[in-house]
PDB file of C-alpha atoms and ligand atoms in Angstrom:
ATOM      1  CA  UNK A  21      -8.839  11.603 -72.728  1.00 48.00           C
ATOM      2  CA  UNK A  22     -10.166   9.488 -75.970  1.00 60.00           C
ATOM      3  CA  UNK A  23      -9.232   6.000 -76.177  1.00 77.00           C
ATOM      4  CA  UNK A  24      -6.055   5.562 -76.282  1.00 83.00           C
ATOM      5  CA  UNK A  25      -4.448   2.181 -78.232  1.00 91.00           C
ATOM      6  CA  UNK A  26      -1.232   3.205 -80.590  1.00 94.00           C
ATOM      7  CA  UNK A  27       1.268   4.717 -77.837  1.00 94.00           C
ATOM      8  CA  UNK A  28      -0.059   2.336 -74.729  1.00 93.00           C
ATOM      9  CA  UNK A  29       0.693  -0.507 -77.111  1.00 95.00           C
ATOM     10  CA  UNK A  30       4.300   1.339 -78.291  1.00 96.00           C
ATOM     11  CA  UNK A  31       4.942   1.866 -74.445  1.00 96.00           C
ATOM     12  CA  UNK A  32       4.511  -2.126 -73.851  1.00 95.00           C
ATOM     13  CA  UNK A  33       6.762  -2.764 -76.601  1.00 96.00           C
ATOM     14  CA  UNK A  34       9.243   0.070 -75.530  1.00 96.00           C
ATOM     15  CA  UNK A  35       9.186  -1.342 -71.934  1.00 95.00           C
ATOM     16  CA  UNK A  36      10.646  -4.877 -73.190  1.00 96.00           C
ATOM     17  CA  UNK A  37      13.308  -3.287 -75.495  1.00 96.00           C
ATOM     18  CA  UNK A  38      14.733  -0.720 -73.064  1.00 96.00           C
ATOM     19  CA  UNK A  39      15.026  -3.895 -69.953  1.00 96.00           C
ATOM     20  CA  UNK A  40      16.634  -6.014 -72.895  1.00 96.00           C
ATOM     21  CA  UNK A  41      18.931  -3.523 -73.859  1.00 95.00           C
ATOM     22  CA  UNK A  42      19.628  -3.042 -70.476  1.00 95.00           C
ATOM     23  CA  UNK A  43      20.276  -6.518 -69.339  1.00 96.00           C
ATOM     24  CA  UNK A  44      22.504  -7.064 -73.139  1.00 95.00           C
ATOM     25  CA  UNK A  45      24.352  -4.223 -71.602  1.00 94.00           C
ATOM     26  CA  UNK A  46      24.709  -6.009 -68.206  1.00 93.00           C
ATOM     27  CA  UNK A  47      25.489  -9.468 -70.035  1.00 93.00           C
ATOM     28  CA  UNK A  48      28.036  -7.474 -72.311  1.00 92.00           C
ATOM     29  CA  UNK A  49      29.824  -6.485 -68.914  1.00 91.00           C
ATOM     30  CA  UNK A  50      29.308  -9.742 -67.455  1.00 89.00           C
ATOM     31  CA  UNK A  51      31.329 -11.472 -70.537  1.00 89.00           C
ATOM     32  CA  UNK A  52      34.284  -8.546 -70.940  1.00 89.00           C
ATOM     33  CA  UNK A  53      36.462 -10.012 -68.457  1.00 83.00           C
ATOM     34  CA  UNK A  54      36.206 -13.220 -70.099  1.00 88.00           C
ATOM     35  CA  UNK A  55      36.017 -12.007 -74.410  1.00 90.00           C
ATOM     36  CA  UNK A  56      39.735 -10.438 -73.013  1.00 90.00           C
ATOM     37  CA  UNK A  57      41.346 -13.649 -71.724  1.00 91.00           C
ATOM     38  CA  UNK A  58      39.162 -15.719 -74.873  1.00 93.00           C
ATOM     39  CA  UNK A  59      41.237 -12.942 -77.423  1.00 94.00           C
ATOM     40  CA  UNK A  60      44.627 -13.245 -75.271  1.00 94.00           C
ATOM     41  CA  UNK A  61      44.309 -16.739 -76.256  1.00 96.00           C
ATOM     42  CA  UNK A  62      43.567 -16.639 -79.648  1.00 97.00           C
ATOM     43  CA  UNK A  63      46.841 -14.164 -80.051  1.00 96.00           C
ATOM     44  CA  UNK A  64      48.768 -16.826 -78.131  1.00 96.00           C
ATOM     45  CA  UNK A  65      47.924 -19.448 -79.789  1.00 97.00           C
ATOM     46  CA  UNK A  66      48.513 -17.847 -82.875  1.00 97.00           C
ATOM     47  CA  UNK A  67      51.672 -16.871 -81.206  1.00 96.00           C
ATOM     48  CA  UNK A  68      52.310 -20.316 -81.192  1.00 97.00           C
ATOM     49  CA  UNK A  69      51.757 -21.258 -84.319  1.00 97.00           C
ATOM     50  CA  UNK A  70      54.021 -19.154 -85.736  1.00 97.00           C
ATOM     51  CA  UNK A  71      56.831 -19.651 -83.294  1.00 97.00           C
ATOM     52  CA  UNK A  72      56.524 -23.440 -84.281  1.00 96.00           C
ATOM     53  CA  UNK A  73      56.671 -22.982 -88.032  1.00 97.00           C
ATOM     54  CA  UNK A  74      59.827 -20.989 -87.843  1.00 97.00           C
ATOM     55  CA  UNK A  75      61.104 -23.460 -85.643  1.00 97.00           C
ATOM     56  CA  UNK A  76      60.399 -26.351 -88.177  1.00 97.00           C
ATOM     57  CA  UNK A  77      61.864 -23.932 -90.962  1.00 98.00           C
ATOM     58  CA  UNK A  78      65.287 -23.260 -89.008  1.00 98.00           C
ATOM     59  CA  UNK A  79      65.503 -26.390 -88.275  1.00 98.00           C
ATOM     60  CA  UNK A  80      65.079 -27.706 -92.080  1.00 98.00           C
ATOM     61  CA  UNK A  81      67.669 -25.062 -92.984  1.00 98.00           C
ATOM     62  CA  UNK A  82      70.123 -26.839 -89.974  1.00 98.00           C
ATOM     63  CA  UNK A  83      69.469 -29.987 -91.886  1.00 97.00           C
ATOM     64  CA  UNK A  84      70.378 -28.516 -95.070  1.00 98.00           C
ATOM     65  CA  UNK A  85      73.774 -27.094 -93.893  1.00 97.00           C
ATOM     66  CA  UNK A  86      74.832 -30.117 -92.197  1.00 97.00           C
ATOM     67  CA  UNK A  87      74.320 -32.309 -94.912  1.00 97.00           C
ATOM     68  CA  UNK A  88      76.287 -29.460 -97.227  1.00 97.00           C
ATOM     69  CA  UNK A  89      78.911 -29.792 -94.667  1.00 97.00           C
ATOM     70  CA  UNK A  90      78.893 -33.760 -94.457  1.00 97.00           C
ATOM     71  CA  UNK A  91      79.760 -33.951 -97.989  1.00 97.00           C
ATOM     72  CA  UNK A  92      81.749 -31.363 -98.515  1.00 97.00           C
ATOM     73  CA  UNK A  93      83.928 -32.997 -95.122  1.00 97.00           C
ATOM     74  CA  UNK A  94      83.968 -36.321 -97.526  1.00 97.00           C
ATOM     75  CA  UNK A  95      84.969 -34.692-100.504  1.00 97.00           C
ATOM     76  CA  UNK A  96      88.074 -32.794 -98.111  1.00 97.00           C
ATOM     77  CA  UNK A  97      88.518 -36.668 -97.633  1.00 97.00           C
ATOM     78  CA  UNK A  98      89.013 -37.838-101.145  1.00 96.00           C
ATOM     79  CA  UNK A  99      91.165 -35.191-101.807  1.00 96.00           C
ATOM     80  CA  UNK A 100      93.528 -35.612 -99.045  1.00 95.00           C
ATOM     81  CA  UNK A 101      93.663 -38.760 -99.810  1.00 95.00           C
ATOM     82  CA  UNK A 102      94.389 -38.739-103.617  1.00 94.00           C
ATOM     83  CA  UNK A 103      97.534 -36.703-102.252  1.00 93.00           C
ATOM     84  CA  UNK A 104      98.975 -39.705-102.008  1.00 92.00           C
ATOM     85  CA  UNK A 105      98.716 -40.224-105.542  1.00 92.00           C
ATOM     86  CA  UNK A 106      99.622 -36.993-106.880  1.00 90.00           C
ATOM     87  CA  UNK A 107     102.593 -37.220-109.726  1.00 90.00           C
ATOM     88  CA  UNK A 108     104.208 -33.944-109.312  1.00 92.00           C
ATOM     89  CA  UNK A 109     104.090 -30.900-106.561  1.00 93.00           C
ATOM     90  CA  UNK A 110     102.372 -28.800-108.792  1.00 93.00           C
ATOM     91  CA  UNK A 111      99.657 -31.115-108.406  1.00 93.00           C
ATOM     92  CA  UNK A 112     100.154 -31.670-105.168  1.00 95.00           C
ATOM     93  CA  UNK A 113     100.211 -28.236-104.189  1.00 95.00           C
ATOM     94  CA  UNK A 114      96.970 -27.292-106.458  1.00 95.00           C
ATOM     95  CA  UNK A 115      94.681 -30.071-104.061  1.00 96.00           C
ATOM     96  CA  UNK A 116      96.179 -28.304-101.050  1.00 96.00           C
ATOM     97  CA  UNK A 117      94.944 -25.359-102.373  1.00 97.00           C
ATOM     98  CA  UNK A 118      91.238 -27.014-102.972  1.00 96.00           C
ATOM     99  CA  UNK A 119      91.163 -28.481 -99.618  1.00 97.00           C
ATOM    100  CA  UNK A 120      91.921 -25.026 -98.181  1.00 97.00           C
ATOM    101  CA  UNK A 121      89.498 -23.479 -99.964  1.00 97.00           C
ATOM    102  CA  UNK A 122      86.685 -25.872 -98.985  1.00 97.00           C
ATOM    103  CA  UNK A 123      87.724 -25.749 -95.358  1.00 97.00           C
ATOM    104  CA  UNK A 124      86.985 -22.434 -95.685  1.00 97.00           C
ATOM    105  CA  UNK A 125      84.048 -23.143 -97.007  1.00 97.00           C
ATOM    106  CA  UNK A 126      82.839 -25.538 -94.586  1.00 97.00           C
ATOM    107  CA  UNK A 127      84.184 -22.549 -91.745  1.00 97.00           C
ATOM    108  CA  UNK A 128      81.425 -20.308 -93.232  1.00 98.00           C
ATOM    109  CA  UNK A 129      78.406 -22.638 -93.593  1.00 97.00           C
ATOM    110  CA  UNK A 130      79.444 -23.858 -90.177  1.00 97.00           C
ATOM    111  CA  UNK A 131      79.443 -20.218 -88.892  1.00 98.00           C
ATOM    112  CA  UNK A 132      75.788 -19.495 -90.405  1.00 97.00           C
ATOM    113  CA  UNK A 133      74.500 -23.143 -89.060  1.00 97.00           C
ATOM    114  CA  UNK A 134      75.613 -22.107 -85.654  1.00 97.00           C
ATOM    115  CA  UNK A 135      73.791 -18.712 -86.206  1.00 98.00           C
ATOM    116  CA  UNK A 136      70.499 -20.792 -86.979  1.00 98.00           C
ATOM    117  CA  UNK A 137      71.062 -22.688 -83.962  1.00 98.00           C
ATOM    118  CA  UNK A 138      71.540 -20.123 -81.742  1.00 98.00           C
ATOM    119  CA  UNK A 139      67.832 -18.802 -83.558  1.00 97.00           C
ATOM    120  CA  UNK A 140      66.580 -21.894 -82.949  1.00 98.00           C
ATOM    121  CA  UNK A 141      67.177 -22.103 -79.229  1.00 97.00           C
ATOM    122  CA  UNK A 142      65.734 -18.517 -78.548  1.00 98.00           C
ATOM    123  CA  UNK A 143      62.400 -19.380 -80.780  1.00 97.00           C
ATOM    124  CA  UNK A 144      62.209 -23.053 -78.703  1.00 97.00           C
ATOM    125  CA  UNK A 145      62.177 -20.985 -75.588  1.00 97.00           C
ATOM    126  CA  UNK A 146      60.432 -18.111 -75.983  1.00 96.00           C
ATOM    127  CA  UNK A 147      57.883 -21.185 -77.713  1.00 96.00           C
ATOM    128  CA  UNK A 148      57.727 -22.566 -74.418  1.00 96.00           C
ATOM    129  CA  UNK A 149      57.165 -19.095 -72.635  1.00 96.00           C
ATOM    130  CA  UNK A 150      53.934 -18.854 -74.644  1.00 96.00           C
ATOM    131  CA  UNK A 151      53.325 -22.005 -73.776  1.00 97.00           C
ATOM    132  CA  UNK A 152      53.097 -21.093 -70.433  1.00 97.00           C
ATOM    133  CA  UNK A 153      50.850 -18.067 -70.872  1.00 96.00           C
ATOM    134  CA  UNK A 154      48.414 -19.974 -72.712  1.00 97.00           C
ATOM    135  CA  UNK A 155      47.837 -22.640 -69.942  1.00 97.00           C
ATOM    136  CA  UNK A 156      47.509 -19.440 -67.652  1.00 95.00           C
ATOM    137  CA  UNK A 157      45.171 -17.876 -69.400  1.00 94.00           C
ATOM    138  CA  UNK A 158      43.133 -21.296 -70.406  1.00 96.00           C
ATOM    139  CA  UNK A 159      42.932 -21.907 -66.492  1.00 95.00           C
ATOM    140  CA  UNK A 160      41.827 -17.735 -66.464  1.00 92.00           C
ATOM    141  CA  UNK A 161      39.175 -18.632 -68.227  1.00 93.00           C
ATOM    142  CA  UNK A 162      38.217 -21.360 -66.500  1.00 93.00           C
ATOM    143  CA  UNK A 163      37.684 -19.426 -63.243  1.00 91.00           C
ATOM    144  CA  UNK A 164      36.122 -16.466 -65.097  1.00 88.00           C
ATOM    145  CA  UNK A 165      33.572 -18.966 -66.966  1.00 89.00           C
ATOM    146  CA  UNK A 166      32.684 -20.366 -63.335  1.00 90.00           C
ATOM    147  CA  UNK A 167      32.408 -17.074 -61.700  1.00 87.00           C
ATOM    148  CA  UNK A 168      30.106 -15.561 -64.453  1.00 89.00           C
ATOM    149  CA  UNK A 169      28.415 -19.008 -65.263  1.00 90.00           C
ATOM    150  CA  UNK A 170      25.441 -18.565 -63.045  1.00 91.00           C
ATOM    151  CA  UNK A 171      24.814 -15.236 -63.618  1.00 92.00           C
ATOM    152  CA  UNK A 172      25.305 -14.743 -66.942  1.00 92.00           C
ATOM    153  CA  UNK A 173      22.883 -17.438 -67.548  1.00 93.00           C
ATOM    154  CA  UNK A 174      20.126 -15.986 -65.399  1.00 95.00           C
ATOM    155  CA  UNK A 175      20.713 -12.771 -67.700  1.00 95.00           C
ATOM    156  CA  UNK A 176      20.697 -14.781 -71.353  1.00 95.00           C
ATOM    157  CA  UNK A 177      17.242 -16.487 -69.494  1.00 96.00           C
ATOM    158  CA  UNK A 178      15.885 -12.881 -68.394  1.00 96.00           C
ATOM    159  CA  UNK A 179      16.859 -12.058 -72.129  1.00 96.00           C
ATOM    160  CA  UNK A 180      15.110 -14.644 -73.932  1.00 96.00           C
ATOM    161  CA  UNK A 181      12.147 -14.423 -71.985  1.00 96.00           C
ATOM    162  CA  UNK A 182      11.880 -10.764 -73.058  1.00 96.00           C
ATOM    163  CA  UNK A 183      12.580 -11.938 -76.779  1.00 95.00           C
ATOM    164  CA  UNK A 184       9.573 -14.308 -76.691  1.00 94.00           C
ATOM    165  CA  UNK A 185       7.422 -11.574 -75.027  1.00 94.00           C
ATOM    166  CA  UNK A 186       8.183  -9.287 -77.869  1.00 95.00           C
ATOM    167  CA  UNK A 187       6.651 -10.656 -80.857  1.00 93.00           C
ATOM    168  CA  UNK A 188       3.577 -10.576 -79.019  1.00 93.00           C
ATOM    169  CA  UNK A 189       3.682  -7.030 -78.280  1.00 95.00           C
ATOM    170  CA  UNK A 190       4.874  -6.068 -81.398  1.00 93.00           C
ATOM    171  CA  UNK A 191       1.741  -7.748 -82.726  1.00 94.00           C
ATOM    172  CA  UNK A 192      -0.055  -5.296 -80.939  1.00 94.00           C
ATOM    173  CA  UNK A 193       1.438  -1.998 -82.620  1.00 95.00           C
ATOM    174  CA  UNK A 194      -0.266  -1.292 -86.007  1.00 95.00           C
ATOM    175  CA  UNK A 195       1.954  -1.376 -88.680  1.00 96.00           C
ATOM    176  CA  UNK A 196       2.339   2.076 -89.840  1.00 96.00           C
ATOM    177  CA  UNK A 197       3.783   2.525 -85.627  1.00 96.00           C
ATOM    178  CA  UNK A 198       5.495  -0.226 -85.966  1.00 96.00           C
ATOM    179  CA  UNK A 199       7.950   0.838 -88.816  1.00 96.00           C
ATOM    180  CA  UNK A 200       8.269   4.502 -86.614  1.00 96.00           C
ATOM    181  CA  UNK A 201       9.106   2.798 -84.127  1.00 96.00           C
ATOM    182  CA  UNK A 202      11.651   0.495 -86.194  1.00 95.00           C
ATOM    183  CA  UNK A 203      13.320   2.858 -87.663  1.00 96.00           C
ATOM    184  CA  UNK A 204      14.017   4.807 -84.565  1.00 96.00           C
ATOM    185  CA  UNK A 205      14.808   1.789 -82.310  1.00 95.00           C
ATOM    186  CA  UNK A 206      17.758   1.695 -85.255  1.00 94.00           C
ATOM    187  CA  UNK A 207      19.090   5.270 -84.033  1.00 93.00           C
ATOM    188  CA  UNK A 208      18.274   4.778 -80.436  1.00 94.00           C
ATOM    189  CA  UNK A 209      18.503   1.039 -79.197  1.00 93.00           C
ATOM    190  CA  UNK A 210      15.940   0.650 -76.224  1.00 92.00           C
ATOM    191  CA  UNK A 211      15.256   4.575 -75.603  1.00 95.00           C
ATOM    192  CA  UNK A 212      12.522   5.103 -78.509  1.00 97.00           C
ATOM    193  CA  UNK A 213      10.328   6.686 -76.349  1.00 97.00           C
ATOM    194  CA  UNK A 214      10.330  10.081 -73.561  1.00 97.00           C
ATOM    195  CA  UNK A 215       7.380  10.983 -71.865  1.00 96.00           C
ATOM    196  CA  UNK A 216       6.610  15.039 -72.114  1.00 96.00           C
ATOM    197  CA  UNK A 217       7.389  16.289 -68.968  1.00 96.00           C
ATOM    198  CA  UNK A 218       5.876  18.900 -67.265  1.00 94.00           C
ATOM    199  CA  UNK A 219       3.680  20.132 -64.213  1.00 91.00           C
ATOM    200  CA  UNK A 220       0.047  20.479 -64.725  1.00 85.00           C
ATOM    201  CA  UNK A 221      -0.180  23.695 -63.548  1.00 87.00           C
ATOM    202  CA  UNK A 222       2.788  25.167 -66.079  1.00 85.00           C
ATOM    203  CA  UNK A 223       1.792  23.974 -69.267  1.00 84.00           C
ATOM    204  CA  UNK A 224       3.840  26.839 -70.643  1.00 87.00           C
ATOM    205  CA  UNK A 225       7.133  24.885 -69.853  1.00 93.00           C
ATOM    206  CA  UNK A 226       6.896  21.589 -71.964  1.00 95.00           C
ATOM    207  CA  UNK A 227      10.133  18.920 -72.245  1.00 96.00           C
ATOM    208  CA  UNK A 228      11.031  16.148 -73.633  1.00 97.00           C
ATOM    209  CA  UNK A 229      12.286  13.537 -71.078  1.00 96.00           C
ATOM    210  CA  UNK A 230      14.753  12.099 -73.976  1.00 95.00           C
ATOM    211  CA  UNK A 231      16.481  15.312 -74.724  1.00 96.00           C
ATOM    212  CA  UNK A 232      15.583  18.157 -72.456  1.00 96.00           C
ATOM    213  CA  UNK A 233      14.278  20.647 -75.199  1.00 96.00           C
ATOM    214  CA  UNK A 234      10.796  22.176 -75.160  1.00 95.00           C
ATOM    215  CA  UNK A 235       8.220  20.627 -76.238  1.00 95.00           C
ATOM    216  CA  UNK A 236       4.535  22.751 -77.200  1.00 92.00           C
ATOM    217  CA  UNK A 237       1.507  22.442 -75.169  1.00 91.00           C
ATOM    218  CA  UNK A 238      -0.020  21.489 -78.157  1.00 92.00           C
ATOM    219  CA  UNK A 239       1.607  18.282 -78.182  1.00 92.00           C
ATOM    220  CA  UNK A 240       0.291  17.768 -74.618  1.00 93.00           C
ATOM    221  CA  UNK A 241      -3.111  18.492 -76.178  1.00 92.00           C
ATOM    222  CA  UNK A 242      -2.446  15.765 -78.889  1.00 93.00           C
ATOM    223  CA  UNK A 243      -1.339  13.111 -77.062  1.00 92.00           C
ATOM    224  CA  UNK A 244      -4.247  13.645 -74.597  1.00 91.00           C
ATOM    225  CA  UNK A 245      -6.709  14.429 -77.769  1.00 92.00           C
ATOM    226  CA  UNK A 246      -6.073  11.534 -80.210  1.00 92.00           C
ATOM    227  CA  UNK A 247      -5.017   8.200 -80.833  1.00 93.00           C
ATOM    228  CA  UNK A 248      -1.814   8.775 -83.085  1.00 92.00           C
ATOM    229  CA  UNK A 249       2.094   9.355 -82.379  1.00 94.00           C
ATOM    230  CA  UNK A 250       3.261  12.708 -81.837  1.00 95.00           C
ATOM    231  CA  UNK A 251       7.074  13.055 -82.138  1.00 96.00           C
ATOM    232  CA  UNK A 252       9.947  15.234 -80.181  1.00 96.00           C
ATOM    233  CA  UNK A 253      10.896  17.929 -83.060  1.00 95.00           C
ATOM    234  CA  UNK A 254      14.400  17.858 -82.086  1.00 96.00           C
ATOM    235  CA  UNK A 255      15.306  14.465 -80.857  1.00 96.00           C
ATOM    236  CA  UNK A 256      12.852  12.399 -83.261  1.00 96.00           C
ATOM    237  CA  UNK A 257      11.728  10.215 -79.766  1.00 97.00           C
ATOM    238  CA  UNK A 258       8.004   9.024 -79.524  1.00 97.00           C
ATOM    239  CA  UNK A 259       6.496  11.059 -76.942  1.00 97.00           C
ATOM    240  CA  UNK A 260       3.994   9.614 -74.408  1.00 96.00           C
ATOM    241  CA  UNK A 261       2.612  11.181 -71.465  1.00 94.00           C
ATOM    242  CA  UNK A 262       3.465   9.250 -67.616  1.00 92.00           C
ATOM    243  CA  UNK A 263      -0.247   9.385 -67.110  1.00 89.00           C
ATOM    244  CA  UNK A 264      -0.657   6.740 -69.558  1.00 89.00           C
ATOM    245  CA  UNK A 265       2.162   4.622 -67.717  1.00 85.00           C
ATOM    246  CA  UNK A 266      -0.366   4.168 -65.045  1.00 67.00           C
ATOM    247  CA  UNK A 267      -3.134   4.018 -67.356  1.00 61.00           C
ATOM    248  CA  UNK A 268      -2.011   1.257 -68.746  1.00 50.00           C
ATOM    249  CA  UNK A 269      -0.829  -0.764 -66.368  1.00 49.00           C
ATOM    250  CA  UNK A 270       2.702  -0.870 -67.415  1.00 45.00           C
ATOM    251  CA  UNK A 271       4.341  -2.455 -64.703  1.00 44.00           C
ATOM    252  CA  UNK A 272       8.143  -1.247 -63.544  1.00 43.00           C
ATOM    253  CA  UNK A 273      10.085  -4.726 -62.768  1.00 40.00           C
TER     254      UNK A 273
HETATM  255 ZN1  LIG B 313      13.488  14.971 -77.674  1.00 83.88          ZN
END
């Protein structure tokens, strides 16, 4: 076996991004519980929102009707009392009629303000229903957030830890690798790499350890022979062999 420098190095590399995409896996998990009851609150307090603004705009609208009703009551007033005053029945009769007509009028708007009222009182209550499911699900939270607080900070620690150790094996990939590597970490987060599998005395049944299809002996040969990256035809993974694992002192955690 020559000297081997370009795949050892990719395997080091490889070993940090597959236990960080593991462990961003186990965070994601971790935090799914609580990213549900952090979204049901959002919604509810949106919920909220909303329920409050129609309330301030049926309420306005109340206003508005009352006060059309108030005046409208003052001008009924007036006219009942310039009955007194009236010179003839004609006229008489022809205020009755007006004060008839904006009774009537008054009857409607008060039929529509009691409408908004009736609105009103459903949108204050179910208001206060939401009310009620947001505290819930803020004191939800709460619990989750203490439950996962410990570990999900061991995991961000394990994670960063792996972050810092990265740049330095990345450093140790030659650039050319490097952007391989890049480009296929893109397509398969963590899982860049599958070691040809086979058993040395049936080197007539290659495989690739990332998707099961054959592999040639010849790429066997390569990756023993030279100090360059040999891919997986089908899958596109960077092929290693598991005796340079040991080789190379890759350690399992
Ligand atoms: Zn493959």
């Amino acid at each position: 076996m020559s000297v081997q420098t370009i795949v050892p190095a990719l395997l080091a590399l490889h070993k940090i991004d597959h236990d960080m995409q593991e462990f961003r896996s186990r965070l994601a998990a971790l935090l799914k519980d609580q990213v549900a009851v952090e979204n049901n609150i959002v919604h509810l307090r949106e919920n909220i929102a909303e329920h409050e603004s129609a309330g301030r705009k049926l309420q306005a609208a109340i206003s508005g009707h009352e006060l059309d009703i108030a005046s409208r009551q003052e001008r009924i007033e007036k006219m009942r009392q310039s009955l007194n005053t009236t010179k003839n029945n004609r006229e008489y009769s022809a205020i009755l009629v007006q004060i008839s007509a904006e009774k009537a009028e008054v009857g409607k708007i008060e039929k529509v303000a009691l409408e908004l009222m009736q609105q009103l009182e459903a949108n204050t209550k179910s208001t206060t229903e939401a009310m009620a499911q947001l505290e819930k699900a803020q004191a939800s939270l709460a619990d989750t957030q203490k439950k996962n607080s410990e570990q999900v900070g061991h995991v961000k620690e394990l994670i960063s830890r792996l972050e810092a150790g990265r740049g330095h094996a990345l450093g140790n990939v030659p650039p050319d690798a490097r952007r391989q590597y890049e480009r296929i970490h893109q397509k398969y987060p963590g899982n860049v790499m599958a070691a040809a599998e086979f058993d040395h005395d049936d080197l007539e049944n290659v495989t690739c350890g990332g998707c099961y299809m054959s592999l040639n002996v010849e790429d066997v040969n390569v990756l023993r022979g030279r100090d360059e990256i040999r891919k997986c035809n089908s899958c596109g993974r960077i092929l290693y062999l598991n005796e340079m694992l040991n080789a190379n002192a890759v350690q399992p955690t």
